[in-house]
Each structure stands twice: as structure tokens, then as C-alpha cells.
Coordinates of C-alpha atoms (C1' of nucleotides) in Angstrom, one line a residue:
Chain O
M1193 CA 128.5 116.8 155.9
D1194 CA 129.0 119.0 153.0
Y1195 CA 127.7 118.1 149.7
K1196 CA 127.8 121.2 147.4
D1197 CA 130.0 119.2 144.6
S1198 CA 127.8 116.7 144.0
C1199 CA 125.7 117.5 140.8
I1200 CA 123.1 115.4 141.9
I1201 CA 121.7 116.9 145.2
R1202 CA 122.5 119.8 143.1
H1203 CA 120.1 119.2 140.5
F1204 CA 117.4 117.9 143.2
N1205 CA 117.8 120.7 145.0
H1206 CA 116.4 122.5 142.2
Y1207 CA 113.5 120.8 142.2
C1208 CA 112.8 120.8 146.5
S1209 CA 114.9 121.6 149.4
L1210 CA 116.2 118.4 151.1
S1211 CA 117.2 116.7 154.7
E1212 CA 119.7 115.7 156.0
A1213 CA 119.0 112.3 155.7
D1214 CA 118.2 113.0 152.0
K1215 CA 121.0 114.1 151.1
R1216 CA 122.5 110.9 152.2
L1217 CA 120.2 108.7 150.1
L1218 CA 121.3 110.6 147.6
N1219 CA 124.7 110.6 147.8
D1220 CA 125.1 106.6 149.0
L1221 CA 123.9 106.6 145.0
E1222 CA 127.9 108.8 144.4
Q1223 CA 129.5 105.8 145.0
S1224 CA 132.2 103.7 142.9
P1225 CA 132.7 107.0 140.4
T1226 CA 134.2 105.5 137.3
E1227 CA 136.3 107.3 135.0
I1228 CA 135.2 106.8 131.4
K1229 CA 136.9 107.7 127.7
A1230 CA 134.9 110.5 125.4
G1231 CA 133.3 107.4 122.5
A1232 CA 133.1 105.2 125.3
Q1233 CA 130.3 103.3 125.7
L1234 CA 127.9 102.8 128.6
W1235 CA 125.7 100.3 127.1
E1236 CA 124.0 99.0 123.7
E1237 CA 120.7 99.0 123.0
G1238 CA 119.7 94.7 124.0
D1239 CA 122.0 94.6 126.9
R1240 CA 120.1 93.5 130.0
A1241 CA 118.9 96.5 132.0
T1242 CA 119.8 96.3 135.9
E1243 CA 121.3 99.5 136.7
F1244 CA 121.2 103.3 136.3
C1245 CA 124.5 106.1 135.9
T1246 CA 124.7 109.1 137.1
L1247 CA 127.0 111.7 134.7
R1248 CA 129.3 113.4 137.0
T1249 CA 130.8 115.1 134.8
G1250 CA 131.2 115.3 130.9
W1251 CA 128.2 114.8 128.5
A1252 CA 126.7 111.8 126.9
Y1253 CA 124.0 111.1 124.9
S1254 CA 121.8 107.8 124.1
Y1255 CA 120.7 107.1 120.4
R1256 CA 119.3 104.3 118.4
H1257 CA 120.5 102.5 115.8
L1258 CA 118.7 102.2 112.5
E1259 CA 118.8 99.4 109.7
N1260 CA 119.8 101.9 107.1
G1261 CA 122.5 102.3 109.4
N1262 CA 121.3 106.0 110.2
R1263 CA 121.3 106.7 113.9
Q1264 CA 119.1 108.9 116.0
I1265 CA 120.1 110.8 118.7
L1266 CA 117.4 110.7 121.8
E1267 CA 118.6 112.7 124.4
V1268 CA 121.8 114.8 125.0
Y1269 CA 122.7 114.6 129.0
L1270 CA 124.3 116.9 131.4
P1271 CA 126.4 116.4 134.4
G1272 CA 123.9 116.1 136.9
D1273 CA 121.3 113.7 135.2
I1274 CA 120.4 110.9 135.5
I1275 CA 120.8 108.1 133.0
G1276 CA 119.3 104.7 132.6
L1277 CA 115.8 106.0 134.1
R1278 CA 113.4 105.3 131.1
E1279 CA 114.5 101.7 131.0
F1280 CA 113.7 101.3 134.8
A1281 CA 110.2 99.3 133.7
F1282 CA 112.3 97.2 131.2
C1283 CA 114.9 94.2 130.8
Q1284 CA 117.3 95.2 128.1
R1285 CA 117.9 98.6 127.0
L1286 CA 115.8 100.6 124.6
A1287 CA 119.2 102.3 123.8
G1288 CA 122.8 103.0 123.5
V1289 CA 124.4 104.7 125.7
Q1290 CA 127.5 106.4 124.8
M1291 CA 130.2 109.5 126.5
I1292 CA 130.6 112.8 123.9
E1293 CA 133.7 114.1 126.3
D1294 CA 135.8 112.2 129.0
G1295 CA 133.5 112.1 132.0
V1296 CA 132.9 110.6 135.3
V1297 CA 130.0 108.0 135.2
C1298 CA 128.7 106.7 139.0
H1299 CA 126.6 102.8 138.8
F1300 CA 123.6 102.1 141.0
P1301 CA 121.2 99.4 140.6
H1302 CA 117.7 99.3 139.7
A1303 CA 116.7 98.0 143.2
R1304 CA 118.0 100.9 145.0
M1305 CA 115.4 102.9 143.4
L1306 CA 112.7 101.0 145.5
E1307 CA 114.5 101.7 148.6
L1308 CA 114.6 105.5 147.6
F1309 CA 110.5 105.0 147.4
R1310 CA 110.4 103.3 150.6
Q1311 CA 112.9 105.6 152.7
S1312 CA 112.0 108.8 151.1
T1313 CA 108.3 110.3 149.2
T1314 CA 110.6 114.2 148.8
L1315 CA 112.9 111.8 146.7
T1316 CA 110.1 110.2 145.0
S1317 CA 109.0 112.7 143.9
V1318 CA 111.6 114.1 142.7
L1319 CA 112.3 111.6 140.6
F1320 CA 109.2 111.6 139.1
A1321 CA 109.6 115.0 138.5
I1322 CA 112.9 114.0 136.9
S1323 CA 111.2 111.8 134.6
S1324 CA 108.3 114.5 134.0
R1325 CA 110.4 116.9 133.1
Q1326 CA 112.3 114.1 130.9
Q1327 CA 109.4 113.8 129.0
A1328 CA 108.8 117.4 128.3
L1329 CA 112.4 117.4 126.8
L1330 CA 111.2 114.1 124.2
T1331 CA 108.2 116.1 123.5
E1332 CA 109.4 119.1 122.6
R1333 CA 112.1 117.6 120.4
L1334 CA 109.2 114.9 119.3
V1335 CA 107.4 118.1 117.8
N1336 CA 110.6 119.6 116.5
L1337 CA 111.3 116.6 114.6
A1338 CA 108.2 116.3 113.5
R1339 CA 107.0 119.4 112.4
R1340 CA 110.2 122.1 111.7
S1341 CA 112.3 123.2 108.7
A1342 CA 115.5 122.6 109.4
R1343 CA 116.8 126.4 110.4
Q1344 CA 113.9 125.7 113.6
K1345 CA 115.1 122.9 114.0
M1346 CA 119.0 124.2 114.8
A1347 CA 117.5 127.5 116.7
H1348 CA 115.3 125.6 118.7
F1349 CA 117.9 123.1 119.7
L1350 CA 120.7 125.6 120.1
L1351 CA 118.9 127.7 122.6
E1352 CA 117.7 124.3 124.7
M1353 CA 120.9 123.8 125.2
Y1354 CA 122.0 127.2 126.2
V1355 CA 119.1 127.4 128.6
R1356 CA 120.5 124.0 130.0
L1357 CA 123.7 124.4 130.6
R1358 CA 123.3 128.4 132.5
Q1359 CA 120.5 126.2 134.5
T1360 CA 123.4 125.1 136.2
E1361 CA 126.0 127.5 135.6
P1362 CA 124.2 130.4 135.1
D1363 CA 127.6 132.9 134.4
G1364 CA 128.3 133.0 131.3
G1365 CA 127.0 134.9 128.8
A1366 CA 125.3 134.7 125.4
A1367 CA 128.7 132.1 124.5
F1368 CA 129.0 129.0 125.0
R1369 CA 131.0 125.6 124.4
L1370 CA 128.6 122.9 122.2
P1371 CA 131.5 119.6 121.8
L1372 CA 129.3 118.3 119.3
S1373 CA 130.0 116.9 116.1
Q1374 CA 128.4 118.3 112.8
E1375 CA 127.5 115.0 112.1
Q1376 CA 126.3 114.4 115.6
L1377 CA 124.2 117.5 115.4
A1378 CA 122.9 115.6 112.8
D1379 CA 121.8 112.4 114.8
I1380 CA 120.0 115.3 116.9
L1381 CA 118.2 116.8 114.6
G1382 CA 117.3 114.1 111.9
L1383 CA 119.1 115.9 109.3
S1384 CA 122.3 115.3 106.9
P1385 CA 125.4 116.6 108.4
V1386 CA 125.6 118.7 105.3
H1387 CA 122.7 120.4 105.7
V1388 CA 123.9 121.6 109.3
S1389 CA 126.7 123.2 107.6
R1390 CA 124.5 124.4 105.2
T1391 CA 122.2 125.5 108.6
F1392 CA 124.3 126.7 110.2
S1393 CA 126.2 128.6 107.9
A1394 CA 122.7 130.4 106.8
L1395 CA 122.2 131.4 110.5
G1396 CA 125.6 132.5 110.4
E1397 CA 124.4 135.2 107.3
D1398 CA 121.4 136.3 109.5
D1399 CA 123.5 137.1 112.3
L1400 CA 121.1 134.7 114.6
V1401 CA 124.0 132.0 115.9
H1402 CA 127.6 133.0 115.4
R1403 CA 130.4 129.5 115.8
D1404 CA 133.6 129.2 115.6
R1405 CA 134.6 125.3 116.0
H1406 CA 132.5 124.3 119.2
Q1407 CA 131.9 128.3 120.8
L1408 CA 128.7 129.7 119.9
L1409 CA 127.7 133.0 120.5
I1410 CA 123.9 133.4 120.3
P1411 CA 124.3 138.0 119.7
D1412 CA 119.7 137.9 120.3
M1413 CA 118.0 135.7 122.4
E1414 CA 115.1 136.9 121.7
A1415 CA 115.5 136.7 117.4
L1416 CA 116.6 132.7 117.3
A1417 CA 114.0 132.4 119.7
H1418 CA 111.5 133.2 117.6
E1419 CA 113.1 131.7 114.4
G1420 CA 112.9 128.5 116.8
E1421 CA 109.3 128.9 118.4
F1422 CA 111.2 128.7 121.5
D1423 CA 109.6 128.7 124.5
Q1424 CA 111.4 128.1 127.5
C1425 CA 108.2 127.2 129.7
Y1426 CA 109.1 123.5 129.3
L1427 CA 112.7 123.7 130.7
T1428 CA 112.2 126.0 133.9
D1429 CA 108.2 125.0 135.8
S1430 CA 109.2 123.6 138.7
L1431 CA 108.1 121.1 141.7
R1432 CA 108.3 123.3 144.7
P1433 CA 104.7 124.8 145.1
L1434 CA 103.5 121.4 145.3
L1435 CA 105.8 119.5 147.5
D1436 CA 105.6 122.9 149.4
E1437 CA 101.8 123.4 149.8
V1438 CA 102.0 119.4 150.8
G1439 CA 105.0 119.6 153.2
Chain S
M1267 CA 85.1 93.8 146.4
D1268 CA 85.6 93.0 142.9
Y1269 CA 87.4 95.6 141.1
K1270 CA 87.2 93.6 137.4
D1271 CA 85.6 96.2 135.8
S1272 CA 88.2 99.0 136.7
C1273 CA 90.3 99.9 133.7
I1274 CA 93.9 100.9 135.7
I1275 CA 93.3 98.1 137.9
R1276 CA 93.5 96.1 135.1
H1277 CA 96.3 98.3 133.9
F1278 CA 98.6 98.1 136.6
N1279 CA 98.2 94.7 137.5
H1280 CA 99.5 93.6 134.3
Y1281 CA 103.1 95.4 135.8
C1282 CA 102.8 93.7 139.1
S1283 CA 100.4 91.6 141.1
L1284 CA 98.5 93.6 143.7
S1285 CA 97.4 93.8 147.2
E1286 CA 94.1 94.2 148.1
A1287 CA 94.5 97.5 150.1
D1288 CA 96.5 98.4 146.8
K1289 CA 93.9 97.8 144.5
R1290 CA 91.4 100.0 146.9
L1291 CA 93.9 103.1 147.0
L1292 CA 93.9 102.8 143.1
N1293 CA 90.2 102.1 142.9
D1294 CA 90.0 105.8 144.9
L1295 CA 91.6 107.2 141.5
E1296 CA 88.5 106.1 139.9
Q1297 CA 85.7 108.5 141.7
S1298 CA 83.4 110.8 140.2
P1299 CA 83.5 109.2 137.0
T1300 CA 82.5 112.2 134.4
E1301 CA 81.2 111.5 130.4
I1302 CA 82.7 113.3 127.9
K1303 CA 82.1 114.0 124.5
A1304 CA 84.2 113.2 121.0
G1305 CA 86.1 116.5 120.4
A1306 CA 85.6 117.6 123.9
Q1307 CA 88.8 119.2 125.7
L1308 CA 89.8 117.4 128.6
W1309 CA 92.3 121.1 128.9
E1310 CA 94.2 123.1 126.3
E1311 CA 98.2 123.8 126.3
G1312 CA 98.5 126.7 129.7
D1313 CA 96.1 125.8 131.9
R1314 CA 96.5 125.1 135.2
A1315 CA 97.9 121.5 136.0
T1316 CA 96.8 120.6 139.4
E1317 CA 94.7 116.8 138.6
F1318 CA 95.3 113.7 136.3
C1319 CA 92.6 111.9 134.4
T1320 CA 92.5 108.3 134.6
L1321 CA 90.3 107.5 130.8
R1322 CA 88.1 104.6 131.5
T1323 CA 86.6 104.6 128.3
G1324 CA 86.9 106.0 124.8
W1325 CA 90.1 107.4 123.2
A1326 CA 92.1 110.2 123.7
Y1327 CA 95.1 112.3 122.4
S1328 CA 97.1 114.9 123.7
Y1329 CA 98.3 117.3 121.0
R1330 CA 100.7 120.7 120.5
H1331 CA 99.7 123.4 118.0
L1332 CA 102.3 125.4 116.6
E1333 CA 102.7 128.8 115.2
N1334 CA 102.2 127.7 111.2
G1335 CA 98.6 126.2 111.9
N1336 CA 100.4 122.8 111.9
R1337 CA 99.1 120.4 115.5
Q1338 CA 101.6 117.5 116.5
I1339 CA 99.3 115.0 118.4
L1340 CA 102.3 113.6 121.0
E1341 CA 100.3 110.2 121.8
V1342 CA 97.4 108.4 122.1
Y1343 CA 95.7 107.3 125.3
L1344 CA 93.0 104.0 125.3
P1345 CA 91.0 103.1 128.2
G1346 CA 93.0 102.4 131.1
D1347 CA 95.9 104.9 130.1
I1348 CA 96.8 108.0 132.7
I1349 CA 96.9 111.4 131.5
G1350 CA 98.8 113.8 133.1
L1351 CA 101.4 112.5 134.2
R1352 CA 104.2 114.2 132.2
E1353 CA 103.1 117.4 133.6
F1354 CA 103.1 116.2 137.4
A1355 CA 106.3 118.6 137.2
F1356 CA 104.8 121.3 135.9
C1357 CA 101.9 123.8 137.0
Q1358 CA 101.2 124.7 133.2
R1359 CA 99.9 122.0 131.2
L1360 CA 102.6 121.9 127.9
A1361 CA 100.0 120.0 125.7
G1362 CA 95.6 119.6 124.9
V1363 CA 94.1 117.0 125.1
Q1364 CA 91.6 116.0 123.4
M1365 CA 88.5 112.8 123.3
I1366 CA 88.5 111.1 119.9
E1367 CA 85.5 109.3 120.8
D1368 CA 82.6 109.6 123.5
G1369 CA 84.0 108.6 126.7
V1370 CA 84.2 108.3 130.5
V1371 CA 87.6 109.7 132.3
C1372 CA 88.1 110.4 136.3
H1373 CA 89.9 113.6 138.0
F1374 CA 92.5 113.3 140.7
P1375 CA 94.6 116.2 142.0
H1376 CA 98.1 115.7 142.0
A1377 CA 98.9 116.3 145.9
R1378 CA 96.9 112.2 146.0
M1379 CA 99.8 111.1 143.9
L1380 CA 102.0 112.3 146.7
E1381 CA 99.7 110.4 149.0
L1382 CA 100.4 107.2 147.4
F1383 CA 103.9 107.4 147.0
R1384 CA 103.5 107.6 150.8
Q1385 CA 101.3 104.8 151.6
S1386 CA 102.5 102.2 148.8
T1387 CA 105.9 101.1 147.2
T1388 CA 104.5 98.5 144.6
L1389 CA 102.0 101.4 143.2
T1390 CA 104.9 104.1 143.4
S1391 CA 107.0 101.5 141.4
V1392 CA 104.0 100.7 138.8
L1393 CA 103.5 104.1 138.5
F1394 CA 107.9 104.7 138.2
A1395 CA 107.1 101.8 135.1
I1396 CA 104.2 103.4 133.7
S1397 CA 105.7 106.7 133.2
S1398 CA 108.9 105.2 131.9
R1399 CA 107.0 103.0 129.8
Q1400 CA 105.0 106.0 128.3
Q1401 CA 108.7 107.1 127.5
A1402 CA 109.7 104.3 125.5
L1403 CA 106.3 104.9 123.5
L1404 CA 108.0 108.4 123.0
T1405 CA 111.3 107.6 122.2
E1406 CA 110.1 105.0 119.8
R1407 CA 107.5 107.6 118.3
L1408 CA 110.6 110.2 118.2
V1409 CA 112.7 107.7 115.8
N1410 CA 109.7 106.9 113.8
L1411 CA 108.9 110.4 113.2
A1412 CA 112.7 111.3 112.6
R1413 CA 114.2 109.5 110.2
R1414 CA 111.5 107.0 108.8
S1415 CA 109.9 107.1 105.4
A1416 CA 106.0 108.1 105.1
R1417 CA 105.0 104.4 104.4
Q1418 CA 107.6 103.0 107.0
K1419 CA 105.7 105.6 109.3
M1420 CA 102.3 104.4 109.0
A1421 CA 103.4 101.0 109.2
H1422 CA 105.0 101.0 112.5
F1423 CA 101.7 103.6 113.9
L1424 CA 99.3 100.8 112.7
L1425 CA 101.7 98.1 114.5
E1426 CA 101.8 100.1 117.6
M1427 CA 98.0 100.0 118.0
Y1428 CA 97.4 97.1 117.1
V1429 CA 99.7 95.9 120.0
R1430 CA 98.7 97.7 122.5
L1431 CA 94.9 97.2 121.7
R1432 CA 95.6 93.3 121.9
Q1433 CA 97.0 93.6 125.4
T1434 CA 93.6 94.5 126.9
E1435 CA 92.0 93.0 124.3
P1436 CA 93.4 89.5 123.3
D1437 CA 90.9 88.0 121.0
G1438 CA 89.8 90.2 118.1
G1439 CA 92.9 88.5 115.1
A1440 CA 94.1 90.3 112.8
A1441 CA 91.9 93.0 112.2
F1442 CA 91.2 96.0 114.7
R1443 CA 88.9 99.5 114.8
L1444 CA 91.1 102.3 114.1
P1445 CA 89.0 105.6 115.5
L1446 CA 90.8 107.9 113.6
S1447 CA 90.5 110.3 110.6
Q1448 CA 93.3 110.6 108.3
E1449 CA 93.4 114.0 108.8
Q1450 CA 94.4 113.0 112.8
L1451 CA 96.6 109.7 111.3
A1452 CA 98.8 113.0 109.4
D1453 CA 98.7 115.3 112.5
I1454 CA 100.4 112.1 114.3
L1455 CA 103.0 111.0 111.9
G1456 CA 103.9 114.1 110.4
L1457 CA 102.7 114.2 107.4
S1458 CA 100.2 115.8 105.0
P1459 CA 96.5 114.5 104.9
V1460 CA 96.6 113.9 101.3
H1461 CA 100.0 111.9 102.0
V1462 CA 98.3 109.4 104.4
S1463 CA 95.7 109.2 101.7
R1464 CA 98.6 108.2 99.1
T1465 CA 100.3 106.1 101.9
F1466 CA 97.5 104.3 102.0
S1467 CA 97.0 103.1 99.3
A1468 CA 99.8 102.0 98.9
L1469 CA 100.5 99.8 101.4
G1470 CA 96.8 98.7 100.4
E1471 CA 98.2 97.5 97.0
D1472 CA 101.1 95.9 98.5
D1473 CA 98.3 94.0 100.4
L1474 CA 100.2 95.1 104.1
V1475 CA 97.1 96.6 105.2
H1476 CA 93.2 96.6 104.0
R1477 CA 91.0 99.0 104.7
D1478 CA 87.7 99.8 104.5
R1479 CA 86.4 103.5 106.6
H1480 CA 87.5 102.9 110.5
Q1481 CA 88.3 98.9 110.3
L1482 CA 91.8 97.5 109.5
L1483 CA 93.2 94.3 108.7
I1484 CA 96.8 93.4 108.4
P1485 CA 96.8 90.4 106.3
D1486 CA 100.9 89.7 107.6
M1487 CA 101.9 90.8 110.5
E1488 CA 105.2 89.8 110.3
A1489 CA 105.4 91.8 106.5
L1490 CA 104.2 94.9 108.0
A1491 CA 107.0 94.5 110.6
H1492 CA 109.5 93.9 108.6
E1493 CA 108.5 97.4 106.3
G1494 CA 108.1 99.0 109.5
E1495 CA 111.4 98.5 111.0
F1496 CA 108.8 97.2 114.1
D1497 CA 109.8 95.8 117.2
Q1498 CA 107.5 95.7 120.1
C1499 CA 109.8 94.9 122.8
Y1500 CA 109.3 98.6 123.6
L1501 CA 105.5 97.7 124.0
T1502 CA 106.0 94.6 126.0
D1503 CA 108.8 94.1 128.4
S1504 CA 107.5 94.6 131.9
L1505 CA 108.7 95.4 135.7
R1506 CA 107.9 91.5 137.3
P1507 CA 110.8 90.3 137.3
L1508 CA 112.3 93.2 139.8
L1509 CA 109.1 93.7 142.3
D1510 CA 109.0 89.8 142.7
E1511 CA 112.2 89.7 143.3
V1512 CA 112.7 92.4 145.8
G1513 CA 109.3 91.7 147.0
Chain E
dC1015 C1' 67.6 115.9 99.1
dG1016 C1' 71.3 118.8 100.3
dG1017 C1' 75.9 119.6 102.3
dA1018 C1' 79.4 119.3 105.1
dA1019 C1' 83.3 116.6 106.3
dC1020 C1' 86.1 113.4 104.7
dG1021 C1' 88.6 111.4 101.5
dT1022 C1' 91.4 110.6 96.2
dT1023 C1' 94.1 111.9 92.5
dG1024 C1' 96.7 114.5 89.7
dA1025 C1' 100.1 118.8 88.8
dA1026 C1' 103.9 121.7 90.2
dT1027 C1' 106.8 122.9 93.5
dC1028 C1' 110.9 122.8 97.3
dG1029 C1' 113.0 121.6 101.1
dG1030 C1' 116.7 117.9 102.5
dG1031 C1' 119.3 114.1 100.9
dT1032 C1' 123.1 111.9 98.4
dC1033 C1' 127.2 112.0 95.4
dA1034 C1' 131.2 113.9 95.2
dA1035 C1' 135.5 116.8 94.9
dG1036 C1' 137.8 119.9 97.7
dC1037 C1' 139.0 122.5 101.8
dT1038 C1' 140.4 123.1 107.1
dT1039 C1' 142.1 121.6 110.9
dG1040 C1' 144.7 119.3 114.9
dG1041 C1' 147.4 115.4 115.6
dT1042 C1' 152.0 112.9 114.5
dG1043 C1' 155.8 111.7 114.2
dG1044 C1' 160.5 112.5 111.2
Chain T
dC411 C1' 159.7 122.9 113.4
dC412 C1' 157.6 120.9 109.5
dA413 C1' 155.2 117.3 106.7
dC414 C1' 151.5 114.3 106.1
dC415 C1' 147.4 112.3 107.2
dA416 C1' 142.9 111.4 109.3
dA417 C1' 138.8 114.0 110.2
dG418 C1' 135.3 117.0 109.8
dC419 C1' 133.6 120.5 107.6
dT420 C1' 132.3 123.0 103.2
dT421 C1' 129.9 123.3 98.4
dG422 C1' 128.1 122.2 94.0
dA423 C1' 125.4 120.0 90.7
dC424 C1' 121.1 116.7 90.7
dC425 C1' 117.8 114.3 92.6
dC426 C1' 113.7 112.6 95.2
dG427 C1' 110.2 112.3 98.9
dA428 C1' 106.7 114.7 100.7
dT429 C1' 104.1 119.1 100.5
dT430 C1' 100.2 122.1 98.6
dC431 C1' 96.8 123.7 96.0
dA432 C1' 93.0 122.1 93.7
dA433 C1' 89.7 119.8 91.6
dC434 C1' 86.5 116.1 91.7
dG435 C1' 84.6 111.5 94.8
dT436 C1' 81.9 109.8 98.9
dT437 C1' 80.0 109.2 103.1
dC438 C1' 76.8 110.1 106.7
dC439 C1' 73.5 113.0 108.5
dG440 C1' 69.9 116.7 109.2

DNA sequence: CGGAACGTTGAATCGGGTCAAGCTTGGTGG
DNA sequence: CCACCAAGCTTGACCCGATTCAACGTTCCG
């Protein structure tokens, strides 16, 4: 069988080479694909948590609402990502998830994960690695939110998205599409929408980021990385050495 | 055999009841206990990551340094916690880890984790659940850092620590010991040490938190929880239902 | 008793938030 | 094809929470 169209298999393969049996197991997670519209919710905070989703196409994000009406976006999901991993240990959803663009998702129940644990040590390890990587993303974002200026936050986030996109679509140069409104960016970065606008202007004037609508261009990666104290090691390191060594 | 002295078994038991064989496997992780002094580092950012630690006694924290000299503390570890889970997928340490008090830790190599995956689906699930819970802690802290005022940050963090402590030491009422300096609190909450001091004073005047040195008293949990928008569901939910159902 | 680390207090400053008005853009229907 | 409207983006003025710097207390330890 040919699985080259499966985002999730491509994603797992990035960590470790998979046997045919493993690929079949993974492919089973991508049954019952469901189309879903931009702006639609996969679920809301407080919903019962009984399943995961794989994101096949489109972008999504998870978020939390606050009492003062603010919203904080926790993570941005790209095609191939697994959504809801965090809630494995929980009965309730801790965060809502919403689509940024039209897309396709596949649901599978928590219990299926236990079967994976039983059936493949390799897939278990990769799942663990994916979960670790998500944690790494979170801690990096945490540092970003806690300690950096608006300029640095923007610079850092844009580079993070750029690198993540290029990991699945290596071609395309220094320009990319970021389908996020400034309000969504504000909710990601812990800023006000107004200040996102100002910050974009400031970065533009310094030739660090050029933007036209949702199209972005980073003329000088080095310079922007320096501005945002961005070090991509938290995105690029991988499990391969350990798994290869043990077999 | 009697494992009641083992923090890590107590910790795992919290998620799911363990067989004797599972307990034996876990107990093996706690060989070669090492004493370690307050202020000593388990490792630094950039060190090669080849092993985990279980924390048997004492408190520890993970942190990141920033270029401007600031430091951000990512998580606070209590006895029974596993340190370094996040770096399973990485060759390098993404964060340093330092002891807050004198303590005892036990090292075990990454490869040992793969053995656990092979030998026990139950332990694998619990490990996954622990990793999920750590992620939940991180996302909650992220919201805290991104969107809340200094008062709210303090209130929220103090309650989080209180609830986590009471999960392993249920007795002790509304008072507890928090062995953190104001500088460390500042590094946790993304504030300046000066403002931590001011915030403590303000909370004290409103009878929300009374503090004497490292001893804390929360006279009215409800009031403080309201102040910090604290909802402990992200700390208390558990894996048990799923595992019991599947067996 | 002296010193170092830690905590407190005040004054000045600044980054980012809020509010409000005006400007673009893209989609819709006449 | 154009007119209109609603979102979304930009810009300016003002404000406030938190930072910084500096001086002064306090506690603990050798």
C-alpha cells in the first residue's frame, strides 16, 4: 500500500523509520475524515474529552477564555499534527479548538491509543516524542510570553511558524503565507491587536519583516533571529539516534 | 516487598492501581539515589540529554536564561516528580535544572524508558498521563503569564502550589511552607523581585495571603481562587476511568 | 560583631493597553 | 460594474501597571 498522502505518517516518519505494520496502524487512525469549515470548533473548554483528532488539512488552534473577555491562544496546529494529546489524562477538555481555515480532520478515541501502546513500541516512542516536542513548543512560547518585548515576541513567533512550515514544505524560500488575523496574533502573543499592528509597522521599517495581507517575507533570517533571540534547536532535534541505537 | 516509601510509586498509584510487577519495574528506576545540595544543578541548558531523574526528596526547578540576563523558571518539581521528561525527543537539554533545597535524586537512562514501553502498557499509559499533566500545568502557567495581572499571577501560583502539595500531603490545613525567595518567585511569574514584594504586601492588606518568611497562610481559599481565576480541574482530573474501563 | 543575602519603600520612567476615529479591503446585491 | 457595508487594519492621544534605580531595613550566619 502507498501511504505517501498521509500527513500523519509523514509526520511520524520524521522521527523514526516505520515498519509496514506500524504504517498500517497509523493509517487506521485516519479513517472517517471529516470536512470542517473555517471558524468551526472541534470542541470547547469543558466538553467531555474522549477522543483525539489528526489534522489532515487546514490550520487550527487551541485557546482558553478568561473572565475579562480576553482569550489566549495556546498552540497553532498544522497539517499532520495530533490535536488533543494533552487531554489524554483528563475527562474534560482544558481548552477549546477552532479551525483557522477550512480543513479535514479524523477522529479516534482515547482507547485506541492504549491499543497502540500494546501493539508497537516504536509508535509509542514516537507518540512520546511528539508529546515532548509539543511541550518544548509550549515552554518556548512560555518564555516568549513571560519575558520578551512585543518586537521580540513577534519576531520569535514568525520564525517559529516559518521553520515549522518549512519542515513539511521545504521549498518556498523566504516568503510564506500566515493565515492569521492581527486579532489572532494578539491572542497568541498576549498583546492587544492595536499593538500587533504597530509592531508590524516597526519591524517593517527596520526591514526585518515585510507583510502584504497574509503574505510574509523575511528578508534576513539572521537579523530576525537575533532580534527575537530565536534558536531553532527546540524545533529540529529528533528522536532518531535513541531509537536507532536500541532498535 | 513494601514500596510505601517510594515517592514515584505513590505518584503513579495516584493515576491507576499497579500490579506487583509494575511496582517492581518502577522501583528499579529508583536505584542509585544521589544526595544533592540546595543550589546545585542537575544539568544546564545545552548539556547532552541522555537520562531522566526522579526526585525523591527536596524541591527543584527548571529554567531558561535570556540574553538580557533575565531568567525564566519553567516548572517547579516536587518529590515524586520525574525531571527531564520533556527532553525525551531531544539530544540536548532545553532547560537547566537546579535544586531549591537539599534533596535526593535517582538517575535512569532514556533507553530504560523504551524498556518500560515494552514491558508494561499500564506504566506506559501512566507515563503518558504524567506527561499530559505536565503539559496542562504548562498551558495554565502560560495563560497566567500572558494575560493576568501581578496580583492574579501570585494568587494563581500560590494556589497551584498549595493544591499540588496537598495532593501528596493531605493534612496540614490552610498553611504551608513555600521555600522560594522573592527573586525565584519573580523568575517564575515573569515579574521583577521588587514587584513581587509589593504584590505580597497588597495581598496581605486584603487578607488574601499572610506570609511570614517562607511560611504561607491562605485564610480564605475561595476569595483567593476568585482573585486569581483559579480552577483546580487542571490539577485533579485523572486517568483512572479510562484505564479501569479497558483493563 | 560584621557582612551578605534578602526584603521593603519611594520616585521616575516606559512599554503596552485602551479608546476613538479614520482608512482599506473584500464580499454582496442591485 | 458599481455602491455599499462589515471586517479588519492603522494612527493618535492618553493612561496605567510594572520596571528600574537607589536607598534603607532585616535576618541569618560565621
